[in-house]
Amino acid sequence: MFKLLQIDQKSHARRGELTTNHGVIQTPIFMPVGTQGTVKAMAPAELREVGAQIILGNTYHLFVRPGMEVIKRFGGLHRFMNWDGPILTDSGGFQVFSLAKLRKITEDGVHFQNHLDGAPCFLGPREAMEIQATLGSDIAMLFDECPPFPCEYEQAKESLERTLRWAIRCREVETPGLKFGIVQGSSYEDLRRHSAESLVAMGFDGYAVGGVSVGEPESEMFRAVEMSVPFLPHEKPRYAMGLGTPPQLVEMVARGIDLFDCVLPTRLARNGTAYTTQGTINLKNATFTFDQCPIEEGCTCVACQGFSRGYLRHLVKSEEILGLRLITQHNLHFYLNLMAQIRQSIEEERFPEFRKAFVERYKKSPETEESGN
Amino acid sequence: MFKLLQIDQKSHARRGELTTNHGVIQTPIFMPVGTQGTVKAMAPAELREVGAQIILGNTYHLFVRPGMEVIKRFGGLHRFMNWDGPILTDSGGFQVFSLAKLRKITEDGVHFQNHLDGAPCFLGPREAMEIQATLGSDIAMLFDECPPFPCEYEQAKESLERTLRWAIRCREVETPGLKFGIVQGSSYEDLRRHSAESLVAMGFDGYAVGGVSVGEPESEMFRAVEMSVPFLPHEKPRYAMGLGTPPQLVEMVARGIDLFDCVLPTRLARNGTAYTTQGTINLKNATFTFDQCPIEEGCTCVACQGFSRGYLRHLVKSEEILGLRLITQHNLHFYLNLMAQIRQSIEEERFPEFRKAFVERYKKSPETEESGN
């Protein structure tokens, strides 16, 4: 299912190929986030256009609305949203802990009130996997508890042990696609190792590093990955959940990560923020009023091929939908093009040079709009 | 500039061809409204896709934001918004009277505070035409006063006389494209006739019927057109401003109108309302929850080719942008396809049959979402 094509000699960067029920994915890859059965503001054809190979769907959101009766009737998420490429679904755990109200955690799962109408709901390992099976997910994530940052050792340990017990139950539920385990353990080396080794012993199709991008400093984020990756098998894909900025992605690839997802490119776009190789720019800024250049010179995305910063600024200021559409398209193109460049640089054995040049250039940016996920 | 190709034998329906600086327009035609330099939610390429031949821009809105300094720097509206087809601009008169605050009308024009920041502004016949010249409009509309409905005879007469004096001044200002006069006169036969005859005597490239779709009953709307058209020359295009529902458009074509604009298809789309040949449906309705059919069976638009009513309902309920994008695209396709069918039926000498069938079928609709413009 995962074919490791090449490993960088001077880092842990990997070039791979992941086969799923809905197609083959070239890694490293970034997965645009389609929370509610749509990548915000984008049509499926546009996702293809920007180079998306796989998108993410959120179990929690789709479970709450439209609900599984609807998804069942439509024969799964792919048909419902008219996307025939691969879909990875999260387990809903993260959202239950961040969005839902009045949670009560038991050994069987989590009782909560959903964020829409407060209706009482329940999600446990079995339910989460069954929902992902109904969605027809190509990569289903195990139901886990994602502790906040910072987290006391005892709490992190207790949470991790429960997550590992849940992993056994998740494993039993049949799903149509691949199943990825999630390494937790907060910022504790022994817990991260224990988590990774336990999951690997159970045997999954891939492994994610969870509990990152939850408000920790960047150094802790890197540490979490560095503490987990050494205990994951080479021959399985690795996914760092919910991150990050473009340089963070490059750095994570260097640490051996293959898959990424993040709301930054789509969320920041809706605020008028666009990515460039020198950092982000906010198109609401008055300096762009008369600017006839595209967001980034040389960019081949639809937005940069036809529209100026000045026009985009006008659209954003006027709250016109086309503005956030075009910036979203540019930002996703930027992220996916970055991954394509990373893949090519690994193939051509010049990833270390690419990494250095990209990160240095990006850091020169006068603006630091990113806020993590 | 306008070539009358064919006239229906049993009605006043006309098939024509209007040549502008940015291309030839096949009439009768509907013009999507691009108020703030963008047809809401649509990209230029999508406008082409749905069959748009000409779009409308609003002088008042563009004058207020981004302002003429920006438009000048970009070399006009076409380049600014990346639309290389024809653009008709209104004169701003209607918006000054409906949107702006604290108006004071003088012989020279209207003093007002704009609706965005309350800044004092002035628009008169000269200014309105100069702005339209700056926009690079292919069809510029004369600056007029659009009286409300109902309107006392004396007030309508006084307003009309001023509008006619303004017409003389508008005529003097050089603009790069065509210039259309606007017939006013409220619901008074003699005023409508006087208005039409006076404008025709001055000689313009086309004539619009204004003061319609301002809250009057449908019968009055038809009457206003019926009282104006007989005094307009056959060899010039005719434009009914700001309307209407699909059957109203068909009826207006039967009364000799060639050009239409209306915010209904785009505005209703953002509320979840979609057009079908049997009337409108509101996709928020729970009856569509499990509906796997497209908005309209047989429709060739992007929305109907790939997406179900059930999915669109989910998007609308979830306030996802893709929902209103797809419904907007469908609705504009519906309007423009209706015009294409009208043109074809005139060419094939079966417009009366088409008119009867369309209006009857549409009227069968259980829903009456339309609210006029």
XYZ file of C-alpha atoms in Angstrom:
746
model
C 0.000 0.000 0.000
C 2.894 2.368 0.754
C 5.928 2.246 -1.484
C 9.009 4.073 -0.240
C 10.671 5.334 -3.419
C 13.587 7.316 -2.095
C 15.136 8.602 1.136
C 17.140 11.790 1.364
C 20.751 11.119 2.346
C 21.159 14.103 4.629
C 17.768 14.231 6.344
C 14.823 11.933 7.008
C 12.888 13.264 4.021
C 11.137 10.531 2.055
C 9.595 10.258 -1.380
C 6.769 7.737 -1.441
C 3.626 6.462 -3.082
C 0.508 5.599 -1.118
C -2.143 3.470 -2.803
C -5.752 3.894 -1.655
C -9.165 2.729 -2.849
C -9.585 5.968 -4.787
C -6.154 6.364 -6.289
C -2.437 6.654 -5.719
C -0.988 9.566 -3.730
C 2.506 10.907 -4.290
C 4.130 11.813 -0.962
C 5.075 14.084 0.704
C 1.649 15.612 0.197
C -0.589 18.257 1.735
C -4.294 17.470 2.194
C -6.762 20.391 1.899
C -9.314 20.301 4.703
C -12.948 19.704 3.701
C -14.584 19.920 7.093
C -18.267 19.917 6.161
C -18.094 17.898 2.943
C -16.492 20.735 0.969
C -13.091 22.405 1.013
C -14.268 25.895 1.895
C -15.034 28.017 -1.200
C -13.598 25.430 -3.632
C -15.289 23.207 -6.202
C -13.932 19.675 -6.730
C -12.612 20.547 -10.202
C -10.661 23.451 -8.706
C -9.090 21.141 -6.134
C -7.784 19.027 -9.020
C -6.571 22.222 -10.678
C -4.456 23.237 -7.677
C -2.957 19.749 -7.506
C -4.910 18.198 -4.622
C -4.414 14.427 -4.563
C -6.311 13.699 -1.371
C -8.582 15.772 0.826
C -9.643 15.526 4.448
C -13.164 15.157 5.819
C -14.184 15.738 9.439
C -16.047 12.863 11.039
C -17.453 14.967 13.870
C -18.894 17.674 11.600
C -20.398 15.249 9.095
C -21.814 13.096 11.895
C -23.593 16.166 13.311
C -24.634 17.512 9.879
C -25.909 16.199 7.474
C -25.806 13.043 9.634
C -25.079 9.474 8.690
C -28.578 8.701 7.393
C -27.997 11.178 4.590
C -24.459 9.978 3.844
C -25.647 6.349 3.785
C -28.411 7.161 1.341
C -25.890 8.844 -0.970
C -23.530 5.864 -0.802
C -20.725 7.643 1.053
C -18.929 10.960 1.161
C -17.236 10.680 -2.244
C -20.530 10.521 -4.117
C -22.218 13.020 -1.796
C -19.634 15.724 -2.466
C -18.692 14.639 -6.001
C -15.005 14.048 -5.243
C -13.699 10.790 -6.653
C -10.170 11.109 -5.269
C -8.922 9.741 -1.952
C -10.391 11.069 1.309
C -8.823 10.833 4.741
C -11.229 11.241 7.640
C -10.246 12.162 11.144
C -11.869 10.236 13.960
C -13.850 13.093 15.448
C -11.916 12.878 18.686
C -10.156 16.219 18.299
C -13.421 18.072 17.547
C -15.336 16.395 20.370
C -12.695 17.754 22.716
C -12.437 21.205 21.110
C -15.951 22.023 19.830
C -18.587 20.032 21.666
C -20.023 21.012 25.028
C -20.523 19.190 28.330
C -18.250 16.256 27.650
C -18.136 13.193 29.826
C -15.369 10.725 29.098
C -15.932 7.069 29.957
C -14.041 3.914 29.081
C -16.446 3.431 26.167
C -16.077 6.888 24.672
C -17.317 10.445 25.050
C -20.795 11.733 25.821
C -21.268 15.307 24.567
C -23.692 17.891 23.276
C -23.045 18.866 19.681
C -22.120 22.477 18.884
C -25.073 23.043 16.535
C -28.208 22.373 18.525
C -26.831 20.932 21.756
C -28.354 17.506 21.097
C -26.790 14.761 23.240
C -24.414 12.569 21.237
C -21.968 9.782 21.867
C -18.741 8.905 20.090
C -16.502 6.031 21.052
C -13.895 3.968 19.241
C -16.522 1.699 17.671
C -18.814 4.559 16.634
C -15.970 6.632 15.196
C -14.774 3.767 13.033
C -18.295 2.851 11.921
C -18.955 6.435 10.884
C -15.734 6.507 8.903
C -16.758 3.246 7.257
C -20.094 4.824 6.321
C -18.280 7.848 4.930
C -16.301 5.411 2.762
C -13.041 6.878 4.000
C -9.865 5.838 2.191
C -7.812 6.478 5.317
C -9.620 6.200 8.639
C -8.011 7.611 11.770
C -8.226 5.863 15.124
C -10.422 7.470 17.782
C -8.101 9.139 20.268
C -8.038 11.658 23.056
C -5.951 14.689 22.218
C -4.698 16.271 25.464
C -4.185 20.031 25.597
C -0.789 21.740 25.894
C 0.662 21.923 28.464
C -0.452 18.691 30.097
C 0.678 17.136 33.405
C 2.547 13.855 33.043
C -0.003 11.798 34.964
C -2.885 13.182 32.935
C -1.029 12.615 29.666
C -0.210 9.050 30.693
C -3.759 8.224 31.749
C -5.167 9.719 28.561
C -2.636 7.836 26.444
C -3.412 4.503 28.086
C -7.106 4.973 27.378
C -6.320 5.949 23.797
C -4.277 2.739 23.431
C -7.162 0.658 24.828
C -9.447 2.456 22.341
C -6.960 1.595 19.566
C -7.540 -2.116 20.178
C -11.276 -1.598 19.809
C -10.859 0.573 16.696
C -8.781 -2.147 15.137
C -11.659 -4.599 15.393
C -14.097 -2.508 13.358
C -13.972 -3.214 9.655
C -13.521 -0.177 7.405
C -13.203 -0.172 3.620
C -9.831 1.622 3.493
C -6.609 2.040 5.416
C -6.389 2.616 9.154
C -3.858 4.954 10.769
C -2.906 4.908 14.450
C -2.224 8.194 16.256
C 0.845 8.650 18.456
C 0.017 10.701 21.545
C 1.989 11.285 24.767
C 2.117 15.075 24.907
C 5.657 16.425 25.408
C 6.957 13.352 27.242
C 9.613 11.274 25.549
C 8.806 7.976 27.238
C 5.081 8.357 26.589
C 5.609 9.187 22.914
C 7.855 6.128 22.560
C 5.432 3.901 24.447
C 2.567 5.153 22.291
C 4.430 4.596 19.026
C 5.708 1.158 19.973
C 2.314 -0.012 21.223
C 0.546 1.101 18.052
C 3.211 -0.425 15.817
C 2.874 -3.684 17.746
C -0.849 -3.691 16.949
C -0.019 -3.046 13.314
C -1.700 -0.292 11.343
C -1.434 0.905 7.727
C 0.136 4.167 8.751
C 0.898 6.316 11.783
C 0.086 9.884 12.684
C 1.710 12.169 15.193
C -1.167 13.728 17.128
C -1.285 16.242 19.936
C 0.658 18.742 17.855
C -0.498 22.168 16.706
C -2.571 22.503 19.881
C -1.013 25.762 21.044
C 2.496 24.563 21.855
C 5.588 26.529 20.761
C 7.124 25.495 17.454
C 10.094 23.864 19.180
C 7.727 21.558 21.105
C 5.956 20.695 17.880
C 9.238 19.609 16.309
C 10.171 17.727 19.483
C 6.904 15.797 19.485
C 7.634 14.578 15.970
C 11.291 13.897 16.709
C 10.321 11.819 19.759
C 7.798 9.762 17.767
C 9.246 9.145 14.314
C 12.215 6.974 15.364
C 9.798 4.326 16.639
C 7.704 4.205 13.499
C 8.448 1.717 10.727
C 10.095 3.006 7.554
C 7.715 1.132 5.331
C 4.560 2.868 6.581
C 3.354 6.421 5.821
C 3.585 9.088 8.531
C 1.182 11.952 9.033
C 1.650 15.049 11.216
C -1.843 16.227 12.102
C -3.153 19.764 11.727
C -0.059 21.685 10.705
C 1.458 24.040 9.701
C 3.125 27.034 8.073
C 5.070 26.455 4.845
C 8.511 26.375 6.536
C 7.110 24.065 9.226
C 5.992 21.664 6.517
C 9.445 21.676 4.955
C 11.004 21.047 8.370
C 8.563 18.241 9.084
C 9.392 16.572 5.769
C 13.040 16.753 6.827
C 11.994 14.900 9.989
C 10.418 12.074 8.013
C 6.765 13.119 7.684
C 4.808 12.220 4.528
C 1.305 13.636 5.016
C -0.026 16.986 6.217
C -3.318 18.759 6.688
C -3.970 22.266 7.881
C -6.738 24.869 7.743
C -4.250 27.757 7.450
C -4.266 28.223 3.649
C -8.078 28.200 3.429
C -8.781 30.028 6.694
C -6.246 32.809 6.156
C -7.531 33.281 2.608
C -10.934 34.201 3.967
C -9.217 36.926 5.949
C -7.458 38.282 2.851
C -4.065 36.726 3.633
C -2.099 35.215 0.746
C 1.072 33.136 0.754
C 4.193 34.062 -1.153
C 7.647 32.500 -1.105
C 8.720 35.456 1.018
C 5.948 35.063 3.556
C 2.329 36.107 3.784
C 0.784 39.369 2.669
C -2.577 40.727 3.757
C -4.407 42.038 0.751
C -6.574 44.332 2.879
C -3.461 46.452 3.299
C -3.742 49.894 1.665
C -0.317 49.486 0.029
C -1.959 47.166 -2.503
C -4.625 49.655 -3.642
C -2.953 50.458 -6.952
C -0.859 47.281 -7.206
C -1.222 45.738 -10.648
C 1.015 42.731 -9.908
C -0.371 39.289 -9.142
C -0.049 37.915 -5.594
C 3.224 36.343 -6.651
C 5.062 36.930 -9.897
C 5.555 33.651 -11.774
C 2.820 31.775 -9.881
C 0.749 29.649 -12.270
C -2.493 29.572 -10.249
C -5.755 30.913 -11.655
C -5.696 33.924 -9.328
C -2.194 34.996 -10.339
C -2.839 34.352 -14.024
C -5.752 36.761 -14.245
C -6.058 39.042 -11.252
C -4.037 41.789 -9.594
C -3.399 42.492 -5.937
C -5.304 45.763 -6.364
C -8.401 43.990 -7.673
C -8.168 41.280 -5.002
C -7.878 44.002 -2.366
C -11.025 45.639 -3.745
C -12.880 42.301 -3.608
C -11.746 41.567 -0.047
C -12.621 45.083 1.152
C -16.010 44.797 -0.564
C -16.559 41.375 1.020
C -17.068 39.824 -2.391
C -16.969 36.024 -2.526
C -14.735 35.984 -5.601
C -11.978 37.548 -3.488
C -11.769 34.768 -0.959
C -12.291 32.184 -3.694
C -9.274 33.419 -5.623
C -7.061 33.775 -2.554
C -8.095 30.311 -1.333
C -7.198 28.910 -4.729
C -3.841 30.663 -4.674
C -3.040 29.528 -1.127
C -3.906 25.888 -1.822
C -1.888 26.068 -5.024
C 0.984 27.480 -2.993
C 0.861 24.635 -0.454
C 0.480 21.917 -3.068
C 3.131 23.411 -5.302
C 5.448 23.506 -2.303
C 4.886 19.784 -1.817
C 5.521 19.152 -5.525
C 8.789 21.080 -5.248
C 9.728 19.084 -2.166
C 9.030 15.803 -3.975
C 11.066 16.877 -6.958
C 13.965 18.053 -4.822
C 14.051 14.683 -3.033
C 14.013 12.866 -6.379
C 16.835 15.053 -7.623
C 18.780 14.605 -4.397
C 18.805 18.296 -3.558
C 16.231 18.467 -0.781
C 18.701 19.891 1.797
C 19.486 22.803 -0.542
C 15.825 23.383 -1.299
C 14.991 23.279 2.404
C 17.633 25.830 3.313
C 16.777 28.221 0.489
C 13.030 28.019 1.058
C 13.101 28.467 4.813
C 15.598 31.340 4.639
C 13.690 33.184 1.959
C 10.375 32.714 3.707
C 11.744 33.991 6.998
C 12.712 37.278 5.391
C 9.009 38.088 5.287
C 8.143 41.368 6.988
C 4.767 39.956 7.999
C 4.072 37.091 10.335
C 0.395 36.470 9.839
C 0.417 32.804 10.700
C -1.047 31.799 13.958
C -0.643 28.026 13.784
C -3.759 25.900 13.582
C -24.339 49.009 -34.342
C -27.700 47.255 -33.928
C -28.838 44.869 -36.623
C -32.436 43.752 -36.472
C -32.339 40.193 -37.819
C -35.909 39.073 -37.454
C -39.268 40.155 -36.027
C -41.868 37.723 -34.743
C -45.080 37.846 -36.821
C -47.487 37.471 -33.923
C -45.810 39.594 -31.244
C -43.222 42.354 -30.995
C -40.405 39.904 -30.215
C -37.178 40.729 -32.052
C -34.009 38.845 -32.844
C -31.038 41.188 -33.117
C -27.307 41.684 -32.979
C -25.703 44.528 -31.056
C -22.090 45.406 -31.816
C -20.002 46.974 -29.048
C -16.338 47.804 -28.499
C -15.857 44.472 -26.759
C -17.842 42.170 -28.993
C -21.155 41.371 -30.592
C -24.199 40.547 -28.470
C -27.002 38.318 -29.657
C -30.373 39.677 -28.521
C -32.668 39.177 -26.702
C -30.123 38.800 -23.915
C -29.954 38.857 -20.148
C -27.069 40.728 -18.462
C -25.794 39.347 -15.123
C -25.309 42.141 -12.601
C -21.742 42.829 -11.451
C -22.396 45.592 -8.955
C -18.976 45.951 -7.326
C -16.771 44.853 -10.223
C -17.736 41.183 -9.900
C -20.891 39.213 -10.552
C -21.437 37.972 -7.014
C -19.725 34.600 -6.364
C -18.789 34.088 -10.037
C -15.407 34.106 -11.796
C -15.203 35.585 -15.310
C -14.579 32.154 -16.861
C -17.752 30.858 -15.216
C -19.738 33.749 -16.672
C -18.597 32.638 -20.120
C -19.526 29.073 -19.191
C -23.118 29.997 -18.369
C -23.407 31.916 -21.638
C -23.029 35.513 -20.464
C -22.395 37.820 -23.435
C -22.462 41.116 -21.565
C -22.479 42.032 -17.887
C -23.562 45.080 -15.965
C -21.465 47.285 -13.705
C -22.807 49.812 -11.207
C -21.405 53.310 -11.567
C -22.463 54.412 -8.084
C -20.833 51.463 -6.301
C -17.590 51.624 -8.278
C -17.422 55.403 -7.857
C -17.665 54.965 -4.079
C -15.322 51.935 -3.983
C -12.647 51.390 -5.225
C -13.036 54.925 -6.656
C -12.094 56.311 -10.025
C -8.412 56.830 -9.193
C -8.003 53.073 -8.921
C -10.048 52.308 -12.039
C -8.071 54.889 -14.020
C -4.756 53.381 -12.936
C -5.949 49.955 -14.084
C -7.070 51.305 -17.455
C -10.770 50.729 -16.944
C -13.186 48.212 -15.514
C -12.555 45.456 -18.062
C -8.899 45.119 -17.138
C -9.548 45.691 -13.440
C -11.951 42.763 -13.204
C -10.453 40.631 -15.994
C -13.613 40.528 -18.138
C -12.933 41.210 -21.809
C -16.557 41.017 -22.948
C -18.975 43.931 -23.214
C -20.001 45.852 -20.073
C -23.055 48.044 -19.672
C -22.875 50.538 -16.831
C -25.837 52.201 -15.227
C -25.580 55.919 -14.531
C -25.644 55.736 -10.761
C -28.896 57.647 -10.613
C -30.988 54.768 -9.342
C -28.519 53.963 -6.518
C -28.099 57.590 -5.482
C -31.847 57.673 -4.964
C -32.142 54.258 -3.310
C -28.883 53.791 -1.314
C -27.284 57.125 -0.512
C -28.274 59.315 2.393
C -29.187 63.001 2.752
C -29.778 63.720 -0.892
C -30.239 67.191 -2.269
C -31.298 67.463 -5.880
C -30.321 70.560 -7.842
C -30.439 71.428 -11.513
C -26.809 70.311 -11.769
C -27.217 66.922 -10.114
C -27.461 65.273 -6.710
C -25.517 65.987 -3.535
C -25.467 62.953 -1.222
C -23.559 61.076 1.427
C -22.369 57.673 0.266
C -23.662 54.563 2.013
C -20.200 53.321 3.062
C -18.646 56.075 5.149
C -21.109 58.913 4.723
C -18.591 61.027 2.798
C -20.219 63.897 0.859
C -20.384 63.171 -2.872
C -21.883 64.703 -5.966
C -23.180 63.103 -9.110
C -24.670 64.994 -12.009
C -25.146 64.270 -15.706
C -21.578 65.311 -16.557
C -19.997 63.380 -13.669
C -22.028 60.235 -14.350
C -20.967 60.173 -17.990
C -17.335 60.940 -17.177
C -17.246 58.098 -14.668
C -18.711 55.729 -17.227
C -16.081 56.895 -19.704
C -13.386 56.155 -17.128
C -14.898 52.723 -16.528
C -14.574 52.140 -20.271
C -18.225 51.193 -20.505
C -19.432 49.663 -23.766
C -22.940 50.928 -23.120
C -23.278 54.012 -20.916
C -26.661 54.930 -19.480
C -27.869 58.514 -19.209
C -28.037 60.020 -15.715
C -31.689 60.080 -14.740
C -33.967 60.470 -11.795
C -36.008 57.355 -11.128
C -39.207 58.346 -9.302
C -40.750 55.890 -6.831
C -44.061 54.091 -7.345
C -46.653 55.421 -6.929
C -45.780 58.966 -7.950
C -48.072 62.019 -8.299
C -48.430 63.326 -11.842
C -46.897 66.715 -11.097
C -43.898 65.188 -9.357
C -43.393 62.675 -12.179
C -43.601 65.448 -14.761
C -41.184 67.725 -12.956
C -38.718 64.874 -12.452
C -39.024 63.850 -16.096
C -38.408 67.359 -17.359
C -35.225 67.593 -15.299
C -34.131 64.151 -16.543
C -34.651 65.373 -20.117
C -32.571 68.496 -19.448
C -29.915 66.217 -17.952
C -30.099 64.064 -21.104
C -28.971 67.029 -23.194
C -25.954 67.485 -20.918
C -25.163 63.746 -20.903
C -25.212 63.761 -24.667
C -22.393 66.315 -24.741
C -19.947 64.184 -22.747
C -17.803 61.934 -24.877
C -17.756 58.271 -23.888
C -15.923 55.452 -25.649
C -19.000 53.274 -26.267
C -22.708 53.480 -26.942
C -25.104 55.752 -25.075
C -28.646 54.728 -24.106
C -31.398 57.133 -23.115
C -33.850 56.157 -20.380
C -37.586 56.607 -20.806
C -39.231 57.763 -17.562
C -42.695 59.147 -16.887
C -43.922 56.816 -14.170
C -47.366 55.335 -14.918
C -48.550 58.235 -17.072
C -49.143 57.597 -20.750
C -48.523 61.140 -21.952
C -45.328 61.472 -19.902
C -43.949 58.147 -21.167
C -44.673 59.203 -24.738
C -43.202 62.649 -24.211
C -40.095 61.112 -22.645
C -39.594 58.594 -25.433
C -40.178 61.104 -28.217
C -37.876 63.693 -26.663
C -35.042 61.210 -26.244
C -35.486 59.823 -29.749
C -35.375 63.355 -31.094
C -32.007 63.832 -29.371
C -30.827 60.551 -30.920
C -29.188 57.870 -28.826
C -27.740 54.441 -29.645
C -30.456 52.653 -27.717
C -33.318 53.261 -25.324
C -34.170 51.868 -21.944
C -37.456 51.772 -20.125
C -36.715 52.963 -16.605
C -38.847 53.458 -13.548
C -39.938 49.819 -13.685
C -39.351 47.130 -11.070
C -39.564 49.773 -8.338
C -42.330 48.119 -6.358
C -45.228 48.499 -8.821
C -47.593 45.595 -9.567
C -46.712 43.437 -12.567
C -49.538 44.898 -14.633
C -48.079 48.407 -14.193
C -44.658 47.117 -15.188
C -46.085 45.767 -18.438
C -48.051 48.992 -18.967
C -44.921 51.144 -18.569
C -43.225 49.168 -21.329
C -46.335 49.112 -23.523
C -46.667 52.904 -23.185
C -43.001 53.473 -24.131
C -42.059 50.968 -26.827
C -44.395 52.277 -29.580
C -42.437 55.542 -29.604
C -39.023 53.941 -29.867
C -37.384 53.319 -33.255
C -37.295 49.756 -34.557
C -33.664 50.004 -35.529
C -32.369 50.693 -32.003
C -31.989 48.240 -29.118
C -34.417 48.426 -26.189
C -33.610 47.638 -22.595
C -36.037 47.106 -19.695
C -34.111 47.971 -16.552
C -33.877 45.824 -13.455
C -36.271 42.997 -14.203
C -37.540 40.372 -13.744
C -38.833 36.821 -13.210
C -38.410 34.322 -16.068
C -42.017 34.632 -17.298
C -41.765 38.434 -17.065
C -38.710 38.316 -19.316
C -40.582 36.216 -21.867
C -43.504 38.636 -21.751
C -41.190 41.619 -22.116
C -39.555 40.049 -25.165
C -43.061 39.675 -26.603
C -43.466 43.418 -26.036
C -40.332 44.230 -28.041
C -37.575 44.373 -25.398
C -34.049 43.201 -26.290
C -31.950 43.629 -23.139
C -32.510 42.751 -19.485
C -30.674 42.882 -16.196
C -31.799 41.692 -12.806
C -30.285 40.716 -9.465
C -32.889 37.991 -8.887
C -30.908 34.953 -10.135
C -27.801 35.873 -8.130
C -29.553 37.281 -5.066
C -32.025 34.415 -4.681
C -29.192 31.904 -5.117
C -27.526 33.253 -2.001
C -30.748 32.475 -0.162
C -30.794 28.879 -1.452
C -33.445 29.486 -4.128
C -32.982 27.819 -7.508
C -34.889 28.263 -10.749
C -36.537 25.417 -12.612
C -38.852 25.458 -15.625
C -41.699 24.821 -13.193
C -40.807 27.685 -10.878
C -38.381 28.201 -8.036
C -37.479 25.755 -5.305
C -35.810 26.618 -2.014
C -33.082 24.119 -1.309
C -33.190 24.810 2.415
C -36.456 22.902 2.413
C -36.293 19.623 4.366
C -37.970 17.753 1.501
C -34.637 17.840 -0.329
C -32.610 16.197 2.464
C -32.325 12.824 0.737
C -32.938 14.078 -2.816
C -30.317 12.675 -5.184
C -31.646 14.477 -8.272
C -30.026 17.628 -9.662
C -31.844 20.966 -9.348
C -33.405 20.270 -12.735
C -33.213 17.042 -14.686
C -31.648 17.628 -18.102
C -30.009 20.946 -17.150
C -26.477 21.158 -18.538
C -25.023 23.563 -15.964
C -22.051 22.620 -13.787
C -24.228 22.373 -10.671
C -26.720 19.986 -12.257
C -23.997 17.918 -13.913
C -22.270 17.046 -10.658
C -24.321 17.846 -7.584
C -27.589 16.725 -6.026
C -30.307 18.742 -4.347
C -29.492 16.893 -1.124
C -25.831 17.945 -1.238
C -26.727 21.531 -2.185
C -29.185 21.599 0.711
C -26.393 20.469 3.058
C -24.098 23.203 1.734
C -26.734 25.910 2.076
C -27.703 24.784 5.589
C -24.002 24.685 6.535
C -23.487 28.166 5.034
C -20.775 26.823 2.766
C -19.729 29.112 -0.087
C -19.764 26.291 -2.633
C -23.536 26.051 -2.139
C -24.315 29.578 -3.198
C -21.680 29.393 -5.919
C -23.323 26.365 -7.512
C -26.854 27.738 -7.193
C -25.743 31.114 -8.601
C -24.175 29.301 -11.536
C -27.343 27.290 -12.105
C -29.605 30.337 -11.872
C -27.531 32.402 -14.309
C -27.391 29.408 -16.645
C -31.172 29.176 -16.345
C -31.671 32.833 -17.269
C -29.166 32.778 -20.109
C -30.430 29.475 -21.434
C -33.951 30.936 -21.385
C -32.721 33.805 -23.550
C -31.004 31.348 -25.905
C -34.260 29.414 -26.211
C -36.141 32.641 -26.863
C -33.672 33.604 -29.601
C -33.936 30.203 -31.213
C -37.720 30.191 -31.071
C -37.833 33.593 -32.800
C -35.459 32.351 -35.487
C -37.586 29.250 -35.989
C -40.777 31.327 -36.021
C -42.298 29.572 -33.031
C -41.855 32.198 -30.318
C -45.609 32.465 -29.584
C -45.758 28.705 -28.903
C -42.626 28.821 -26.770
C -43.981 31.805 -24.828
C -47.280 30.091 -24.091
C -45.702 26.789 -23.072
C -43.016 28.370 -20.900
C -45.266 30.773 -19.040
C -47.931 28.125 -18.429
C -45.461 25.547 -17.194
C -43.686 28.037 -14.949
C -46.940 29.215 -13.435
C -47.714 25.692 -12.277
C -44.989 26.133 -9.675
C -46.160 25.494 -6.117
C -43.693 28.087 -4.831
C -43.654 31.807 -5.510
C -40.293 32.872 -4.189
C -39.845 35.809 -6.494
C -40.152 39.204 -5.007
C -39.328 41.402 -7.980
C -36.184 43.460 -7.913
